[in-house]
């Protein structure tokens, strides 16, 4: 609801001033990703917007947290809230008011270049993590911006492709995470570049207006993605409230001190992942005229501005602070924040540890303190911070795998790269993995050296990585470079070989059966080495579970060109509801590692499952091992068959609980089940729960179900 103060402000603003609050401008101090100048005479401050999901991205360092996928792999939404709070504090310390995250698009295809910025292939996991991060950010009085709304599930042609998707599929898979983020109090939502069923999301009246704002009651602002506004009248009428960055790329370059004549629009490949940067200034150039001509009602302009001002008011940004100047002169807004604190460093490490998934272990892990270890891999002398693009964060400090293991090991540590370094890829220096392998800064390495190092030690640990970036999808799930050859050669030389995957998601693992253990630790951020050592030596249980299914490339459901990356500008979501584990369960296809999978150094038993009401089940979990361990109890709901047009997934995750148990300890836990797991979305009746028996299976993964409980609805 609009407050009296905001209503008064809107009526005091001139047309020109109102339009000024609907788009960004050049940042006066050049620190932010986006900037909206204020209106000094009325106490409206200049507002700064910063990327992004993995850390605060200004021109200065910040804590580089693990990838969102690593956070989700913890299956611990409390950790998400803690992370959100830390992001909020770091944003304030850098005088930023709006955080451009969390990213929460569903992982529909494993190739998507931004999956590392997203949470999961499952909407309940996505929603709980999105809500946790949003609550945390907002609790620090920083505006959270869930993105990219909606069906931005690939980077190929992201600026133009139309996701052709059924209403029921949108409602059951792609929208719930956004709904949960909105319910958690997000002050903004970022529209995506793509079209949905033919209409650009920045002008999608039904999804932005009827669904997000009217049905869900979202009273915040919808901002465009950067250069993702296609029109003035359609966008404003469709529900877009704020055009970002609000100026053309030419002007943006100039504001950053780069000569405008170096701007070359022809240098961008618009068709393949990048939006047209010339459209950045549409609202600034034409919105006032459109209002004066009656093409956009002035009441709509007032609504745009009121939504924006309501968020400033709610976050304590109006009034006194506004009086400090429309451009935030004086270097900063004086709000207290915190950056690179010991707590934030510790949190970055804790997330990396908890998000590490032990995929496979024949007993080689945890490592003995005095084991002689070879640390092998092309990138072992650096921390893998993230993928390329707008989420790139520069840390104050980082530990590489070599540093982490050397600091922890009691035995000898030898190091071998084995093959040339696998380069980072980034939209900032190219548009895709093709540019990746040009640079070879390690010409004197050889697989033979790695084999020699492996032969002499108790255990060989090989760190491998993929290459992923915003604006391009991975062309293959195979590891880049000669990493497979390296792993195979090392595994042949030492049968106690462990592989650590530092990847954006699933990769092909042709050597899997020759290994003693495999860990997935995603992009672990600045604490890479310390977190890896903590898990390898068993100082902490690897707490993670897979938020995405690992399977051979051809087994995923989007396996035709129509489905991914699309044909004739359209990508057809023909797999319907059968995304991720829903597909593997429905078709009984083989997953390499199923959704929810993750081993522990402890062992667990489940007993005495019962339903305590029609949306909660309880179960007793006992740690039957001899080490402390972390368990994630998962509850999957199988609902009665309805006469559905779309094939209903056999089971859907309804809820989960993560807990730590000492050896011999047992605890009774309650798992709250999401109402949507019982229901289906009916186009005429909305969410509908079919009457009958719903079977809730409790287990350790989608394919390791231990106990069933019946709930009659
Ligand atoms: C990305 C957004 C990001 C924005 C600003 C776009 O390319 O899609 O996620 O927030 O740039 O950097």
XYZ file of C-alpha atoms and ligand atoms in Angstrom:
725
model
C 0.000 0.000 0.000
C 1.222 3.443 -0.843
C 1.891 5.612 2.210
C 0.699 9.204 2.552
C 4.296 10.387 2.386
C 4.875 8.601 -0.926
C 1.564 9.846 -2.313
C 2.530 13.402 -1.392
C 5.903 13.008 -3.009
C 4.391 11.679 -6.229
C 2.034 14.631 -6.406
C 4.872 17.097 -5.761
C 7.087 15.712 -8.528
C 7.029 17.298 -11.964
C 6.541 15.117 -15.035
C 10.229 15.406 -15.791
C 11.203 14.402 -12.262
C 8.860 11.445 -12.320
C 10.333 10.156 -15.561
C 13.789 10.591 -14.061
C 12.821 8.071 -11.374
C 11.866 5.424 -13.942
C 15.323 4.855 -15.388
C 18.986 4.767 -14.504
C 21.716 7.246 -15.446
C 25.492 7.402 -15.381
C 26.816 6.770 -11.878
C 28.348 9.932 -10.514
C 31.070 8.067 -8.659
C 31.361 5.084 -10.968
C 31.123 2.380 -8.290
C 27.845 0.703 -9.057
C 26.273 -1.534 -11.677
C 23.370 0.875 -11.956
C 22.417 4.273 -10.576
C 19.194 6.265 -10.344
C 19.765 9.932 -9.450
C 17.563 11.503 -6.803
C 15.466 14.662 -6.604
C 17.234 16.790 -4.080
C 14.523 19.387 -3.510
C 12.175 16.656 -2.255
C 14.677 14.572 -0.286
C 14.797 11.692 -2.770
C 18.338 10.310 -2.747
C 20.450 8.868 -5.531
C 20.255 5.077 -5.358
C 22.981 2.593 -6.230
C 22.445 -0.927 -7.590
C 25.072 -3.653 -7.483
C 25.488 -7.209 -8.754
C 25.042 -9.892 -7.817
C 24.365 -13.334 -6.499
C 27.864 -14.399 -5.352
C 29.183 -11.218 -3.771
C 29.062 -7.453 -4.103
C 30.508 -6.281 -7.415
C 31.775 -2.722 -7.350
C 35.184 -1.422 -8.360
C 36.578 -2.646 -5.033
C 37.002 -6.112 -3.508
C 34.352 -7.914 -1.497
C 33.861 -11.376 -0.036
C 33.665 -13.872 -2.901
C 31.109 -16.412 -1.705
C 30.567 -19.842 -3.268
C 28.245 -20.252 -6.231
C 24.497 -20.280 -5.525
C 24.432 -23.933 -6.571
C 26.906 -24.693 -3.747
C 24.674 -22.861 -1.287
C 21.662 -24.879 -2.427
C 23.667 -28.100 -2.151
C 23.799 -27.453 1.610
C 20.024 -28.053 1.674
C 20.081 -25.628 4.608
C 17.956 -22.497 4.043
C 19.158 -21.010 7.357
C 22.550 -20.742 5.719
C 20.873 -18.885 2.847
C 19.482 -16.343 5.253
C 22.879 -15.859 6.896
C 24.408 -15.429 3.455
C 21.760 -12.862 2.478
C 22.486 -10.856 5.631
C 26.201 -10.862 4.829
C 25.506 -9.724 1.255
C 23.323 -6.929 2.600
C 26.021 -5.755 5.010
C 28.669 -5.838 2.278
C 26.413 -3.889 -0.084
C 25.926 -1.178 2.541
C 29.644 -1.043 3.258
C 30.082 -0.200 -0.428
C 27.260 2.377 -0.338
C 24.990 0.236 -2.468
C 21.257 0.175 -1.843
C 19.905 -2.476 -4.205
C 21.400 -5.943 -4.649
C 20.827 -7.575 -8.047
C 20.120 -11.068 -6.787
C 19.403 -13.802 -5.955
C 19.384 -15.503 -9.349
C 16.806 -18.223 -9.170
C 15.912 -19.537 -12.588
C 15.191 -23.227 -12.553
C 17.948 -25.479 -13.867
C 16.117 -26.816 -16.903
C 19.129 -27.822 -18.998
C 22.505 -28.769 -17.532
C 24.282 -26.738 -20.235
C 22.934 -23.341 -19.185
C 25.938 -21.060 -18.702
C 24.463 -19.442 -15.592
C 23.392 -22.519 -13.662
C 26.090 -21.782 -11.100
C 24.175 -18.584 -10.263
C 20.954 -20.547 -9.767
C 19.874 -23.041 -7.133
C 18.252 -26.192 -8.400
C 16.158 -28.169 -10.862
C 13.482 -28.358 -8.162
C 11.065 -25.525 -7.355
C 10.816 -26.251 -3.618
C 14.589 -26.153 -3.149
C 14.742 -23.054 -5.347
C 11.962 -21.323 -3.423
C 13.366 -22.011 0.029
C 16.839 -20.766 -0.906
C 15.491 -17.759 -2.758
C 13.342 -16.860 0.246
C 16.262 -17.282 2.655
C 18.600 -15.075 0.648
C 15.904 -12.429 0.096
C 14.989 -12.304 3.795
C 18.636 -11.903 4.715
C 19.319 -9.086 2.249
C 16.123 -7.241 3.109
C 16.768 -7.584 6.863
C 19.785 -5.322 6.297
C 17.585 -2.709 4.620
C 18.982 -3.441 1.200
C 16.539 -4.117 -1.640
C 16.742 -7.701 -2.951
C 16.114 -8.312 -6.660
C 15.186 -11.903 -7.537
C 16.061 -12.478 -11.201
C 15.486 -13.238 -14.064
C 11.684 -13.305 -14.273
C 10.968 -15.746 -15.936
C 11.890 -18.775 -18.091
C 15.421 -17.497 -18.696
C 16.731 -21.041 -18.594
C 19.433 -20.783 -21.222
C 21.953 -18.225 -22.367
C 21.914 -19.097 -26.068
C 19.927 -16.317 -27.751
C 18.732 -15.213 -24.327
C 17.939 -11.728 -25.592
C 15.468 -12.917 -28.184
C 14.440 -16.534 -27.728
C 10.834 -17.287 -26.881
C 10.241 -19.937 -24.238
C 7.159 -21.765 -25.450
C 5.771 -23.119 -22.235
C 2.426 -24.321 -20.928
C 0.662 -22.384 -18.208
C 0.622 -25.395 -15.893
C 4.347 -25.970 -16.365
C 5.078 -22.297 -15.695
C 2.977 -22.409 -12.551
C 4.373 -25.667 -11.190
C 8.037 -25.324 -12.105
C 9.223 -21.901 -13.220
C 7.126 -19.449 -11.195
C 7.086 -20.870 -7.633
C 10.630 -19.754 -6.771
C 9.723 -16.164 -7.673
C 6.505 -16.375 -5.700
C 8.446 -17.526 -2.629
C 10.977 -14.719 -3.093
C 8.163 -12.170 -3.329
C 6.443 -13.609 -0.254
C 9.776 -13.333 1.577
C 9.697 -9.570 1.009
C 11.705 -8.858 -2.139
C 11.495 -5.156 -2.968
C 12.285 -5.599 -6.661
C 12.075 -8.219 -9.393
C 14.234 -8.172 -12.526
C 12.524 -9.086 -15.778
C 14.447 -11.415 -18.054
C 15.699 -10.732 -21.568
C 13.795 -13.547 -23.253
C 10.258 -13.774 -24.505
C 7.649 -16.124 -23.033
C 5.103 -17.492 -25.490
C 6.065 -14.756 -27.935
C 6.073 -11.682 -25.679
C 9.188 -10.039 -24.239
C 9.225 -10.385 -20.460
C 9.928 -6.662 -20.068
C 6.508 -6.016 -21.562
C 4.616 -9.129 -20.477
C 1.405 -7.628 -19.154
C -0.030 -10.933 -17.989
C 3.013 -12.216 -16.103
C 4.214 -8.851 -14.743
C 0.781 -7.370 -14.155
C -1.885 -10.021 -13.669
C 0.308 -12.656 -12.011
C 3.204 -10.944 -10.215
C 1.526 -7.722 -9.146
C -2.194 -8.493 -8.953
C -2.350 -12.149 -8.010
C 0.763 -12.292 -5.815
C 0.325 -8.802 -4.398
C 3.860 -7.669 -5.281
C 4.079 -3.970 -4.404
C 7.752 -3.543 -5.303
C 9.304 -2.461 -8.577
C 9.918 -4.458 -11.720
C 13.241 -3.440 -13.235
C 14.522 -4.504 -16.609
C 17.654 -6.519 -17.086
C 20.529 -4.417 -18.428
C 19.647 -3.275 -21.967
C 16.645 -5.606 -21.796
C 13.888 -3.097 -22.576
C 12.401 -3.394 -26.034
C 9.853 -0.574 -26.128
C 8.445 2.402 -24.256
C 4.658 2.168 -24.426
C 4.394 -1.623 -24.320
C 6.937 -1.935 -21.519
C 5.456 0.815 -19.336
C 1.908 -0.413 -19.961
C 2.970 -4.021 -19.508
C 4.259 -3.422 -15.993
C 7.936 -2.465 -16.227
C 8.641 0.197 -13.587
C 12.328 0.925 -14.019
C 14.514 0.771 -17.110
C 18.123 -0.185 -16.410
C 20.805 0.877 -16.917
C 18.719 3.702 -18.390
C 21.359 4.963 -20.763
C 22.816 3.577 -23.946
C 26.061 1.636 -23.858
C 27.734 4.574 -25.604
C 26.837 6.918 -22.741
C 27.693 4.276 -20.191
C 31.173 3.862 -21.675
C 31.668 7.584 -21.607
C 30.599 7.795 -17.955
C 33.216 5.167 -17.132
C 35.883 7.321 -18.770
C 36.095 5.218 -21.923
C 35.998 7.258 -25.124
C 32.560 6.909 -26.736
C 34.126 6.616 -30.177
C 35.570 3.279 -29.064
C 32.041 2.020 -28.699
C 31.331 -0.335 -31.558
C 27.835 -1.775 -31.604
C 28.894 -3.986 -34.483
C 31.340 -5.672 -32.126
C 28.488 -7.379 -30.305
C 26.882 -10.537 -31.546
C 23.306 -9.582 -30.691
C 21.887 -12.879 -31.808
C 23.898 -14.896 -29.400
C 23.416 -13.986 -25.814
C 23.885 -10.214 -25.730
C 21.068 -7.662 -25.779
C 21.189 -4.638 -28.058
C 23.054 -2.030 -25.970
C 21.736 0.891 -28.010
C 18.268 0.609 -26.459
C 19.421 1.481 -22.948
C 17.950 4.998 -22.923
C 14.394 4.437 -24.182
C 12.496 5.668 -21.095
C 14.775 8.672 -20.729
C 14.340 9.646 -24.356
C 10.669 8.904 -24.924
C 8.600 8.152 -21.824
C 7.664 11.787 -21.101
C 6.414 12.267 -24.675
C 4.447 9.021 -24.480
C 2.729 10.225 -21.294
C 2.017 13.643 -22.777
C 0.576 12.025 -25.883
C -1.678 9.861 -23.704
C -0.038 6.632 -24.921
C 0.955 5.793 -21.350
C -1.579 7.047 -18.785
C -0.112 9.424 -16.211
C -1.649 7.201 -13.533
C 0.609 4.417 -14.722
C 3.659 6.690 -14.496
C 2.568 7.617 -10.958
C 2.327 3.935 -10.099
C 5.834 3.304 -11.444
C 7.233 6.098 -9.318
C 5.187 5.182 -6.239
C 6.489 1.615 -6.380
C 10.043 2.889 -6.521
C 9.582 5.419 -3.715
C 7.759 2.870 -1.556
C 10.862 0.712 -1.583
C 13.090 3.648 -0.657
C 10.754 4.521 2.189
C 10.571 0.939 3.407
C 14.361 0.707 3.517
C 14.853 4.010 5.297
C 16.251 5.764 2.261
C 13.948 8.783 2.086
C 14.120 11.970 4.111
C 17.347 12.705 5.918
C 19.467 10.651 3.608
C 17.813 12.160 0.555
C 18.790 15.530 1.911
C 22.438 14.473 1.625
C 22.177 14.981 -2.103
C 20.648 13.540 -5.210
C 23.983 12.126 -6.242
C 24.927 10.879 -2.794
C 27.703 13.499 -2.730
C 30.253 13.265 -0.016
C 31.271 9.715 -0.809
C 28.751 7.363 0.628
C 25.422 7.338 2.284
C 26.690 6.881 5.801
C 24.765 3.645 6.377
C 26.690 1.147 8.399
C 27.741 -2.031 6.744
C 30.567 -4.506 7.060
C 32.886 -6.059 4.533
C 35.476 -8.812 4.646
C 34.880 -9.408 8.348
C 36.128 -12.604 10.030
C 32.455 -13.686 10.180
C 32.018 -13.223 6.442
C 35.242 -15.105 5.710
C 34.066 -17.896 7.955
C 30.631 -17.940 6.320
C 32.176 -18.166 2.838
C 34.125 -21.209 4.026
C 31.181 -22.785 5.840
C 28.973 -22.572 2.758
C 31.723 -24.111 0.636
C 32.090 -27.001 3.119
C 28.382 -27.601 3.607
C 27.766 -27.424 -0.122
C 30.383 -30.048 -0.950
C 28.785 -33.296 -2.092
C 30.559 -36.601 -1.539
C 29.421 -38.462 -4.641
C 31.462 -41.581 -4.191
C 33.829 -42.949 -1.514
C 35.337 -46.412 -1.188
C 36.797 -45.529 2.198
C 39.794 -43.503 0.998
C 38.252 -40.405 2.591
C 38.677 -38.858 5.025
C 42.431 -38.665 4.548
C 44.724 -39.721 7.361
C 46.485 -36.739 8.908
C 49.897 -38.108 8.009
C 49.055 -39.248 4.463
C 51.444 -38.185 1.713
C 49.311 -36.400 -0.837
C 49.754 -35.264 -4.433
C 47.627 -32.251 -5.365
C 47.109 -32.430 -9.106
C 45.240 -30.399 -11.682
C 45.628 -27.559 -14.159
C 44.260 -24.901 -11.778
C 45.391 -26.112 -8.350
C 47.264 -22.930 -7.638
C 44.196 -20.684 -7.676
C 40.760 -20.539 -6.082
C 37.855 -21.116 -8.476
C 35.734 -18.102 -7.641
C 32.819 -18.469 -10.009
C 31.771 -18.408 -13.612
C 32.025 -15.493 -15.998
C 29.773 -12.474 -16.229
C 27.970 -10.065 -13.976
C 28.447 -12.232 -10.873
C 32.251 -11.987 -10.946
C 33.539 -10.821 -7.573
C 37.070 -9.838 -6.614
C 37.995 -11.103 -3.144
C 40.361 -9.613 -0.595
C 41.828 -13.019 0.067
C 41.681 -16.519 -1.416
C 43.160 -19.940 -0.799
C 44.022 -22.342 -3.589
C 43.722 -26.118 -3.250
C 47.510 -26.350 -2.889
C 47.543 -23.779 -0.075
C 44.587 -25.408 1.663
C 46.059 -28.908 1.604
C 49.561 -27.717 2.518
C 48.211 -25.876 5.541
C 46.337 -28.956 6.793
C 48.517 -31.909 5.767
C 50.670 -33.807 8.247
C 52.418 -35.794 5.503
C 54.304 -34.673 2.406
C 52.496 -32.662 -0.252
C 53.598 -32.675 -3.872
C 52.050 -30.589 -6.604
C 51.657 -31.177 -10.343
C 49.510 -29.303 -12.805
C 49.751 -32.050 -15.409
C 48.199 -30.032 -18.247
C 47.989 -26.343 -19.174
C 45.789 -24.093 -17.085
C 42.091 -24.070 -18.010
C 41.263 -20.405 -18.530
C 38.302 -18.563 -17.060
C 35.722 -17.523 -19.617
C 33.783 -14.329 -19.293
C 31.320 -12.281 -21.242
C 33.528 -9.341 -20.419
C 36.341 -10.591 -22.614
C 34.563 -12.692 -25.198
C 31.369 -14.471 -25.861
C 31.836 -18.053 -25.030
C 34.039 -21.009 -24.396
C 35.664 -20.723 -27.832
C 37.906 -17.974 -26.565
C 38.913 -20.059 -23.666
C 41.966 -22.044 -24.379
C 44.001 -19.477 -26.289
C 46.342 -18.641 -23.518
C 48.787 -21.223 -22.306
C 50.825 -19.923 -19.428
C 52.163 -23.318 -18.371
C 53.898 -24.823 -21.400
C 56.305 -26.920 -19.346
C 53.716 -29.164 -17.678
C 53.087 -32.751 -18.659
C 50.791 -35.585 -17.703
C 53.931 -37.639 -17.034
C 54.852 -35.287 -14.184
C 51.418 -35.766 -12.670
C 51.723 -39.534 -12.987
C 55.154 -39.453 -11.344
C 53.773 -37.366 -8.467
C 50.816 -39.739 -8.038
C 52.977 -42.859 -7.996
C 54.924 -41.728 -4.950
C 52.109 -40.857 -2.557
C 49.384 -42.448 -0.455
C 46.595 -40.505 -2.136
C 46.342 -38.419 -5.310
C 43.726 -35.658 -5.357
C 42.909 -34.258 -8.794
C 40.986 -30.985 -9.047
C 39.135 -30.507 -12.350
C 36.949 -27.670 -13.591
C 34.566 -26.684 -16.353
C 34.132 -23.315 -18.038
C 30.835 -21.502 -17.740
C 29.765 -17.938 -18.283
C 26.760 -15.726 -18.591
C 25.814 -15.102 -22.247
C 26.872 -18.545 -23.497
C 25.858 -22.100 -22.727
C 28.285 -24.951 -22.243
C 28.605 -26.726 -25.579
C 29.241 -30.056 -23.924
C 29.230 -31.583 -20.474
C 32.687 -33.056 -21.132
C 35.492 -31.453 -19.143
C 37.494 -28.962 -21.207
C 41.109 -29.522 -22.227
C 42.825 -32.785 -21.481
C 41.396 -33.168 -18.000
C 39.832 -36.578 -18.680
C 43.191 -37.889 -19.932
C 44.861 -36.454 -16.851
C 42.420 -38.137 -14.456
C 42.687 -41.451 -16.298
C 46.483 -41.406 -16.200
C 46.619 -40.496 -12.505
C 43.992 -43.111 -11.589
C 46.019 -45.749 -13.472
C 49.104 -44.773 -11.470
C 47.460 -44.712 -8.037
C 44.336 -46.643 -7.085
C 43.719 -44.229 -4.250
C 42.820 -41.334 -6.536
C 40.199 -38.768 -5.545
C 38.646 -36.262 -7.953
C 37.208 -32.928 -6.843
C 34.814 -31.381 -9.370
C 34.805 -27.595 -9.503
C 32.003 -27.168 -11.970
C 28.835 -25.233 -12.673
C 26.832 -28.451 -12.614
C 26.977 -31.988 -13.976
C 29.935 -33.083 -16.091
C 30.720 -36.290 -17.920
C 32.914 -38.594 -15.813
C 34.173 -41.383 -18.088
C 36.764 -42.370 -15.464
C 34.351 -42.557 -12.570
C 34.649 -46.267 -11.931
C 38.442 -46.149 -11.655
C 38.381 -43.738 -8.736
C 38.413 -44.149 -4.989
C 36.272 -41.056 -4.307
C 34.592 -38.137 -6.093
C 33.523 -34.823 -4.549
C 31.454 -32.074 -6.172
C 32.315 -28.714 -4.708
C 31.024 -26.470 -7.528
C 32.653 -23.040 -7.645
C 33.705 -22.701 -4.002
C 34.734 -19.029 -3.957
C 37.541 -17.444 -1.976
C 37.773 -20.261 0.626
C 38.307 -22.940 -2.017
C 41.484 -24.479 -0.608
C 40.564 -24.312 3.086
C 37.119 -25.775 2.464
C 38.555 -28.575 0.322
C 41.072 -29.489 3.044
C 38.367 -29.392 5.736
C 36.305 -31.947 3.840
C 39.183 -34.103 2.555
C 40.626 -34.544 6.075
C 37.203 -35.002 7.649
C 37.358 -31.972 9.946
C 33.780 -31.566 8.847
C 31.375 -33.941 7.156
C 30.728 -33.013 3.524
C 27.194 -31.837 4.172
C 26.009 -31.419 0.599
C 23.379 -33.158 -1.501
C 22.842 -32.734 -5.246
C 20.364 -29.970 -6.118
C 20.579 -31.203 -9.738
C 20.665 -34.665 -11.278
C 24.016 -35.849 -12.656
C 23.501 -37.952 -15.788
C 25.122 -38.654 -19.131
C 24.558 -35.816 -21.580
C 22.012 -37.635 -23.762
C 19.797 -38.709 -20.878
C 18.431 -35.284 -19.974
C 14.907 -34.501 -21.145
C 15.677 -31.419 -23.264
C 17.378 -33.638 -25.813
C 16.155 -32.323 -29.157
C 17.059 -29.087 -30.889
C 13.483 -27.834 -30.491
C 13.778 -28.281 -26.748
C 17.281 -26.855 -26.475
C 18.615 -24.508 -27.718
C 15.500 -24.044 -29.858
C 14.680 -23.551 -33.526
C 13.479 -20.451 -35.373
C 13.751 -18.302 -32.272
C 11.606 -20.575 -30.112
C 12.582 -23.074 -27.469
C 9.848 -25.596 -26.784
C 9.444 -26.796 -23.203
C 7.922 -30.019 -24.512
C 9.218 -32.119 -21.649
C 6.556 -30.303 -19.658
C 6.727 -31.143 -15.969
C 9.359 -33.799 -16.482
C 12.438 -31.690 -15.729
C 15.373 -33.050 -13.713
C 14.586 -35.949 -11.392
C 10.922 -35.818 -12.415
C 12.050 -37.052 -15.841
C 14.473 -39.671 -14.525
C 11.789 -41.076 -12.216
C 9.073 -41.062 -14.877
C 11.163 -42.790 -17.528
C 13.318 -44.873 -15.222
C 16.324 -43.442 -17.052
C 19.676 -43.950 -15.427
C 21.148 -41.094 -13.507
C 24.837 -41.210 -12.701
C 24.008 -39.630 -9.363
C 20.378 -38.872 -8.576
C 18.925 -35.620 -7.294
C 19.384 -35.347 -3.531
C 22.313 -37.780 -3.501
C 25.294 -37.204 -1.256
C 27.255 -39.520 0.989
C 28.491 -38.814 4.470
C 31.402 -40.006 6.573
C 28.726 -41.211 8.983
C 25.822 -43.630 8.335
C 22.174 -43.010 9.174
C 19.080 -45.011 9.898
C 15.485 -43.842 9.690
C 12.648 -45.175 11.837
C 9.126 -44.456 13.097
C 7.839 -42.247 10.312
C 4.371 -40.802 10.821
C 2.208 -37.976 9.607
C 1.469 -35.525 12.392
C -0.969 -33.493 10.315
C -1.824 -33.276 6.647
C 1.302 -31.334 5.749
C 3.938 -32.518 8.246
C 5.684 -35.837 8.680
C 8.034 -36.820 11.469
C 10.805 -39.366 11.453
C 13.589 -40.458 13.789
C 17.101 -40.289 12.368
C 20.019 -42.021 14.029
C 23.707 -41.627 13.314
C 24.855 -45.251 13.319
C 28.426 -44.419 12.311
C 31.448 -43.562 14.406
C 31.886 -39.977 13.239
C 29.755 -36.868 13.516
C 27.785 -36.365 10.326
C 25.272 -34.230 8.504
C 22.111 -35.743 7.131
C 19.471 -34.266 4.831
C 16.077 -35.923 5.232
C 14.071 -35.554 2.043
C 10.329 -36.088 1.648
C 8.859 -36.823 -1.784
C 5.125 -36.752 -2.405
C 3.342 -39.139 -4.779
C -0.199 -37.922 -5.358
C -3.186 -39.836 -6.722
C -3.353 -39.893 -10.488
C -5.667 -37.270 -11.806
C -6.814 -37.200 -15.393
C -4.052 -34.851 -16.342
C -3.295 -33.641 -19.800
C 0.367 -33.568 -18.887
C 2.093 -36.558 -17.457
C 2.336 -36.093 -13.732
C 5.767 -36.722 -12.204
C 5.831 -39.904 -10.096
C 7.098 -37.980 -7.084
C 7.825 -34.383 -6.187
C 10.000 -33.062 -3.390
C 7.735 -31.653 -0.711
C 10.279 -30.692 1.918
C 13.631 -31.447 3.511
C 15.513 -30.943 6.754
C 19.285 -30.821 7.308
C 20.663 -31.844 10.677
C 23.985 -32.676 12.348
C 24.254 -35.743 14.567
C 27.062 -37.038 16.763
C 27.918 -40.723 16.626
C 25.117 -42.733 18.224
C 22.859 -39.690 18.495
C 19.293 -39.871 17.264
C 16.742 -37.127 16.808
C 13.127 -36.821 15.798
C 12.679 -34.303 13.013
C 9.597 -32.776 11.445
C 9.524 -32.196 7.714
C 7.104 -29.498 6.551
C 5.640 -30.265 3.167
C 4.967 -27.600 0.584
C 1.273 -27.487 -0.261
C 2.164 -27.342 -3.939
C 3.784 -30.781 -3.757
C 0.317 -32.226 -3.111
C -1.372 -30.195 -5.804
C -1.378 -29.468 -9.458
C -2.157 -26.242 -11.258
C -5.434 -26.356 -13.096
C -5.966 -23.595 -15.653
C -9.532 -22.958 -14.577
C -9.437 -23.781 -10.877
C -5.880 -22.760 -9.985
C -3.980 -24.910 -7.472
C -5.964 -28.090 -6.895
C -5.290 -30.958 -4.515
C -6.786 -34.244 -5.704
C -8.672 -36.195 -3.089
C -7.272 -39.543 -2.055
C -4.129 -41.065 -0.661
C -0.885 -39.108 -1.032
C 2.157 -41.226 -0.284
C 5.082 -39.374 1.287
C 8.398 -41.210 0.912
C 11.237 -40.248 3.211
C 14.755 -40.886 2.105
C 18.303 -39.850 1.350
C 17.821 -39.001 -2.336
C 15.189 -39.215 -5.067
C 16.337 -42.799 -5.617
C 17.056 -43.871 -2.033
C 13.677 -43.856 -0.332
C 13.519 -45.513 3.055
C 10.044 -45.141 4.591
C 6.536 -44.344 3.381
C 3.782 -42.464 5.152
C 0.218 -42.009 3.909
C -1.676 -38.767 4.031
C -5.334 -38.709 3.014
C -6.579 -35.458 1.579
C 22.623 -9.801 -16.238
C 22.027 -9.457 -14.888
C 22.877 -8.405 -14.205
C 22.993 -7.208 -15.113
C 23.825 -6.085 -14.527
C 22.949 -8.587 -17.071
O 23.772 -8.943 -18.137
O 21.750 -10.659 -16.937
O 21.940 -10.612 -14.095
O 22.367 -8.080 -12.955
O 23.608 -7.604 -16.327
O 25.174 -6.424 -14.487
